[in-house]
mmCIF file of C-alpha atoms in Angstrom:
data_model
loop_
_atom_site.group_PDB
_atom_site.id
_atom_site.type_symbol
_atom_site.label_atom_id
_atom_site.label_comp_id
_atom_site.label_asym_id
_atom_site.label_seq_id
_atom_site.Cartn_x
_atom_site.Cartn_y
_atom_site.Cartn_z
ATOM 1 C CA UNK A 1 -14.392 -7.719 3.404
ATOM 2 C CA UNK A 2 -11.686 -9.841 1.807
ATOM 3 C CA UNK A 3 -8.033 -8.862 1.860
ATOM 4 C CA UNK A 4 -6.935 -8.358 -1.755
ATOM 5 C CA UNK A 5 -3.466 -6.940 -2.169
ATOM 6 C CA UNK A 6 -2.979 -4.847 -5.319
ATOM 7 C CA UNK A 7 0.506 -6.238 -5.763
ATOM 8 C CA UNK A 8 2.301 -7.829 -8.725
ATOM 9 C CA UNK A 9 5.824 -9.288 -8.495
ATOM 10 C CA UNK A 10 7.536 -10.427 -11.700
ATOM 11 C CA UNK A 11 10.814 -12.328 -11.509
ATOM 12 C CA UNK A 12 13.071 -12.270 -14.557
ATOM 13 C CA UNK A 13 16.718 -13.087 -15.109
ATOM 14 C CA UNK A 14 17.675 -9.438 -15.576
ATOM 15 C CA UNK A 15 15.449 -7.826 -12.936
ATOM 16 C CA UNK A 16 12.808 -8.233 -10.260
ATOM 17 C CA UNK A 17 9.808 -5.986 -10.958
ATOM 18 C CA UNK A 18 7.413 -4.908 -8.205
ATOM 19 C CA UNK A 19 4.132 -3.178 -9.104
ATOM 20 C CA UNK A 20 1.727 -1.688 -6.559
ATOM 21 C CA UNK A 21 -1.470 -0.085 -7.840
ATOM 22 C CA UNK A 22 -4.559 1.599 -6.442
ATOM 23 C CA UNK A 23 -6.839 -0.414 -8.722
ATOM 24 C CA UNK A 24 -8.648 -3.702 -8.529
ATOM 25 C CA UNK A 25 -7.975 -5.924 -11.538
ATOM 26 C CA UNK A 26 -11.267 -5.141 -13.278
ATOM 27 C CA UNK A 27 -12.020 -3.254 -16.533
ATOM 28 C CA UNK A 28 -14.315 -0.890 -14.632
ATOM 29 C CA UNK A 29 -11.527 0.249 -12.320
ATOM 30 C CA UNK A 30 -8.897 0.699 -15.032
ATOM 31 C CA UNK A 31 -11.081 2.228 -17.762
ATOM 32 C CA UNK A 32 -13.370 4.510 -15.803
ATOM 33 C CA UNK A 33 -11.370 5.827 -12.852
ATOM 34 C CA UNK A 34 -8.030 7.598 -12.600
ATOM 35 C CA UNK A 35 -5.626 5.222 -10.881
ATOM 36 C CA UNK A 36 -2.023 5.327 -9.809
ATOM 37 C CA UNK A 37 0.563 2.581 -10.187
ATOM 38 C CA UNK A 38 4.049 2.442 -8.691
ATOM 39 C CA UNK A 39 6.657 0.306 -10.462
ATOM 40 C CA UNK A 40 10.256 -0.449 -9.487
ATOM 41 C CA UNK A 41 12.845 -2.730 -11.093
ATOM 42 C CA UNK A 42 15.559 -4.238 -8.902
ATOM 43 C CA UNK A 43 18.749 -5.428 -10.564
ATOM 44 C CA UNK A 44 20.657 -8.612 -9.729
ATOM 45 C CA UNK A 45 23.246 -8.277 -6.980
ATOM 46 C CA UNK A 46 26.072 -9.048 -9.413
ATOM 47 C CA UNK A 47 25.105 -6.091 -11.624
ATOM 48 C CA UNK A 48 27.857 -3.440 -11.271
ATOM 49 C CA UNK A 49 25.213 -0.677 -11.231
ATOM 50 C CA UNK A 50 23.179 -2.245 -8.424
ATOM 51 C CA UNK A 51 23.547 -0.691 -4.938
ATOM 52 C CA UNK A 52 25.174 -2.742 -2.206
ATOM 53 C CA UNK A 53 22.678 -4.594 -0.031
ATOM 54 C CA UNK A 54 22.916 -4.433 3.715
ATOM 55 C CA UNK A 55 20.627 -6.582 5.848
ATOM 56 C CA UNK A 56 18.953 -4.820 8.739
ATOM 57 C CA UNK A 57 16.793 -5.904 11.628
ATOM 58 C CA UNK A 58 13.057 -6.026 10.811
ATOM 59 C CA UNK A 59 11.645 -2.815 12.241
ATOM 60 C CA UNK A 60 9.986 0.256 10.738
ATOM 61 C CA UNK A 61 13.321 1.394 9.276
ATOM 62 C CA UNK A 62 13.828 -1.877 7.375
ATOM 63 C CA UNK A 63 14.628 -1.713 3.701
ATOM 64 C CA UNK A 64 12.000 -2.408 1.084
ATOM 65 C CA UNK A 65 12.742 -6.091 0.509
ATOM 66 C CA UNK A 66 12.454 -6.946 4.199
ATOM 67 C CA UNK A 67 9.208 -5.010 4.592
ATOM 68 C CA UNK A 68 7.626 -6.574 1.509
ATOM 69 C CA UNK A 69 8.744 -10.053 2.593
ATOM 70 C CA UNK A 70 7.131 -9.513 5.999
ATOM 71 C CA UNK A 71 3.886 -8.553 4.281
ATOM 72 C CA UNK A 72 3.951 -11.677 2.081
ATOM 73 C CA UNK A 73 4.551 -13.921 5.094
ATOM 74 C CA UNK A 74 1.612 -12.335 6.903
ATOM 75 C CA UNK A 75 -0.676 -12.325 3.867
ATOM 76 C CA UNK A 76 -0.173 -16.026 3.074
ATOM 77 C CA UNK A 77 -0.430 -17.141 6.689
ATOM 78 C CA UNK A 78 -4.201 -17.578 6.454
ATOM 79 C CA UNK A 79 -4.158 -19.345 3.050
ATOM 80 C CA UNK A 80 -4.021 -23.168 3.222
ATOM 81 C CA UNK A 81 -1.121 -24.984 1.542
ATOM 82 C CA UNK A 82 0.683 -21.769 0.628
ATOM 83 C CA UNK A 83 3.816 -22.070 2.775
ATOM 84 C CA UNK A 84 6.070 -23.115 -0.124
ATOM 85 C CA UNK A 85 4.899 -20.188 -2.271
ATOM 86 C CA UNK A 86 5.348 -17.754 0.593
ATOM 87 C CA UNK A 87 8.810 -19.115 1.408
ATOM 88 C CA UNK A 88 9.872 -18.819 -2.221
ATOM 89 C CA UNK A 89 9.035 -15.115 -2.502
ATOM 90 C CA UNK A 90 10.490 -14.315 0.904
ATOM 91 C CA UNK A 91 13.743 -15.913 -0.247
ATOM 92 C CA UNK A 92 13.695 -13.905 -3.491
ATOM 93 C CA UNK A 93 13.063 -10.616 -1.675
ATOM 94 C CA UNK A 94 15.551 -11.068 1.164
ATOM 95 C CA UNK A 95 18.169 -13.298 -0.451
ATOM 96 C CA UNK A 96 21.391 -12.349 -2.165
ATOM 97 C CA UNK A 97 20.243 -12.588 -5.790
ATOM 98 C CA UNK A 98 18.561 -9.162 -6.063
ATOM 99 C CA UNK A 99 19.216 -5.834 -4.361
ATOM 100 C CA UNK A 100 15.702 -4.985 -3.223
ATOM 101 C CA UNK A 101 16.467 -1.509 -1.908
ATOM 102 C CA UNK A 102 14.954 1.905 -2.563
ATOM 103 C CA UNK A 103 16.290 5.453 -2.223
ATOM 104 C CA UNK A 104 16.084 6.986 1.225
ATOM 105 C CA UNK A 105 12.663 8.464 1.908
ATOM 106 C CA UNK A 106 10.699 5.918 -0.156
ATOM 107 C CA UNK A 107 8.806 3.579 2.151
ATOM 108 C CA UNK A 108 6.287 0.751 1.853
ATOM 109 C CA UNK A 109 3.231 1.075 4.078
ATOM 110 C CA UNK A 110 1.225 -2.123 3.779
ATOM 111 C CA UNK A 111 -2.031 -3.173 5.372
ATOM 112 C CA UNK A 112 -2.159 -6.715 6.703
ATOM 113 C CA UNK A 113 -5.252 -8.708 7.668
ATOM 114 C CA UNK A 114 -5.975 -9.107 11.360
ATOM 115 C CA UNK A 115 -5.616 -7.054 14.527
ATOM 116 C CA UNK A 116 -2.180 -6.001 15.733
ATOM 117 C CA UNK A 117 -0.771 -4.912 19.053
ATOM 118 C CA UNK A 118 2.577 -4.580 20.765
ATOM 119 C CA UNK A 119 5.647 -4.327 18.540
ATOM 120 C CA UNK A 120 3.713 -5.626 15.499
ATOM 121 C CA UNK A 121 1.321 -2.686 15.626
ATOM 122 C CA UNK A 122 3.822 -0.277 14.045
ATOM 123 C CA UNK A 123 4.499 -2.580 11.069
ATOM 124 C CA UNK A 124 1.166 -2.045 9.323
ATOM 125 C CA UNK A 125 -1.293 0.554 8.096
ATOM 126 C CA UNK A 126 -1.693 3.974 9.600
ATOM 127 C CA UNK A 127 0.338 3.062 12.687
ATOM 128 C CA UNK A 128 3.373 2.448 10.476
ATOM 129 C CA UNK A 129 2.590 5.725 8.719
ATOM 130 C CA UNK A 130 2.473 7.431 12.122
ATOM 131 C CA UNK A 131 5.881 6.018 13.035
ATOM 132 C CA UNK A 132 7.425 7.168 9.748
ATOM 133 C CA UNK A 133 5.851 10.639 9.863
ATOM 134 C CA UNK A 134 7.047 11.228 13.415
ATOM 135 C CA UNK A 135 10.392 12.326 11.956
ATOM 136 C CA UNK A 136 8.915 14.324 9.060
ATOM 137 C CA UNK A 137 7.936 17.980 9.251
ATOM 138 C CA UNK A 138 5.504 18.893 6.473
ATOM 139 C CA UNK A 139 2.787 21.512 6.178
ATOM 140 C CA UNK A 140 0.673 19.319 3.921
ATOM 141 C CA UNK A 141 0.039 15.623 3.321
ATOM 142 C CA UNK A 142 -1.449 14.569 -0.021
ATOM 143 C CA UNK A 143 -2.805 11.120 -0.736
ATOM 144 C CA UNK A 144 -4.862 9.536 -3.493
ATOM 145 C CA UNK A 145 -7.636 6.978 -3.258
ATOM 146 C CA UNK A 146 -9.745 5.454 -6.000
ATOM 147 C CA UNK A 147 -12.434 4.093 -3.698
ATOM 148 C CA UNK A 148 -13.273 3.876 -0.046
ATOM 149 C CA UNK A 149 -15.294 1.436 2.008
ATOM 150 C CA UNK A 150 -17.135 1.912 5.268
ATOM 151 C CA UNK A 151 -14.909 3.669 7.788
ATOM 152 C CA UNK A 152 -16.159 3.921 11.375
ATOM 153 C CA UNK A 153 -15.633 7.184 13.220
ATOM 154 C CA UNK A 154 -13.162 5.563 15.619
ATOM 155 C CA UNK A 155 -10.879 4.550 12.738
ATOM 156 C CA UNK A 156 -11.076 7.989 11.133
ATOM 157 C CA UNK A 157 -10.093 9.552 14.455
ATOM 158 C CA UNK A 158 -7.045 7.263 14.714
ATOM 159 C CA UNK A 159 -6.108 7.934 11.081
ATOM 160 C CA UNK A 160 -6.327 11.683 11.616
ATOM 161 C CA UNK A 161 -4.027 11.381 14.625
ATOM 162 C CA UNK A 162 -1.520 9.374 12.574
ATOM 163 C CA UNK A 163 -1.465 11.930 9.751
ATOM 164 C CA UNK A 164 -1.116 14.819 12.192
ATOM 165 C CA UNK A 165 -1.204 17.570 9.612
ATOM 166 C CA UNK A 166 -3.076 19.401 6.871
ATOM 167 C CA UNK A 167 -4.535 16.600 4.734
ATOM 168 C CA UNK A 168 -5.512 16.878 1.085
ATOM 169 C CA UNK A 169 -7.179 13.947 -0.660
ATOM 170 C CA UNK A 170 -7.154 13.362 -4.431
ATOM 171 C CA UNK A 171 -10.750 12.141 -4.573
ATOM 172 C CA UNK A 172 -12.926 10.756 -7.424
ATOM 173 C CA UNK A 173 -15.287 13.215 -9.078
ATOM 174 C CA UNK A 174 -19.043 13.003 -8.540
ATOM 175 C CA UNK A 175 -19.808 11.668 -12.040
ATOM 176 C CA UNK A 176 -17.316 8.845 -11.611
ATOM 177 C CA UNK A 177 -18.597 8.043 -8.136
ATOM 178 C CA UNK A 178 -22.179 7.783 -9.358
ATOM 179 C CA UNK A 179 -21.122 5.628 -12.328
ATOM 180 C CA UNK A 180 -19.556 3.137 -9.934
ATOM 181 C CA UNK A 181 -22.311 3.266 -7.319
ATOM 182 C CA UNK A 182 -23.460 -0.280 -8.080
ATOM 183 C CA UNK A 183 -20.066 -1.719 -7.134
ATOM 184 C CA UNK A 184 -19.956 -0.215 -3.617
ATOM 185 C CA UNK A 185 -17.430 2.336 -4.783
ATOM 186 C CA UNK A 186 -18.537 4.781 -2.097
ATOM 187 C CA UNK A 187 -20.013 3.860 1.238
ATOM 188 C CA UNK A 188 -21.361 7.145 2.549
ATOM 189 C CA UNK A 189 -24.338 9.393 1.673
ATOM 190 C CA UNK A 190 -24.398 11.487 -1.500
ATOM 191 C CA UNK A 191 -24.964 14.608 0.635
ATOM 192 C CA UNK A 192 -21.174 14.788 1.036
ATOM 193 C CA UNK A 193 -21.065 15.727 -2.642
ATOM 194 C CA UNK A 194 -24.324 17.691 -2.642
ATOM 195 C CA UNK A 195 -23.117 19.827 0.254
ATOM 196 C CA UNK A 196 -20.053 20.900 -1.690
ATOM 197 C CA UNK A 197 -17.546 18.916 0.344
ATOM 198 C CA UNK A 198 -16.302 17.122 -2.786
ATOM 199 C CA UNK A 199 -16.031 18.344 -6.424
ATOM 200 C CA UNK A 200 -18.928 17.535 -8.747
ATOM 201 C CA UNK A 201 -17.074 17.368 -12.081
#
């Protein structure tokens, strides 16, 4: 597959807007499937209502701007002639112009292309989720997905270990799944629906 981040960053004089969605930028995804989109506006540092920014070391407790900047650096690393673009957005996200911070308890968990080990392993995907959830005690974990590709059993086992709890998935209905079948919306047999494991309508 091809890494395609569902991320939009808009820089304006009065605010920096970050949008993260569950949808691909196609009419089929937006018009036919329930999606979620997260939007946050970050005010300039000289705005009296903006929170004070404190730089921290880049680890799994980093603030939002540092984590997003690390993702952008990693994402653009494999794209030729993109260093100036990457450097620009890293400067915007970690510089002094905007306060790119979120309330405590709101975290970015990004997936980055490639294989990770050592200290980098806990910066991405379900391993970062595992690190963050290690300090959280919850009886239930709820997450939403609009589509899912092929997931080998070994990955599902690791993901289950990272979630370490009672998992509930907000999953597409059968009619929607069948409507999107031609676009590889689902990558497992229809018997999962037919056997009653997922809702039909």
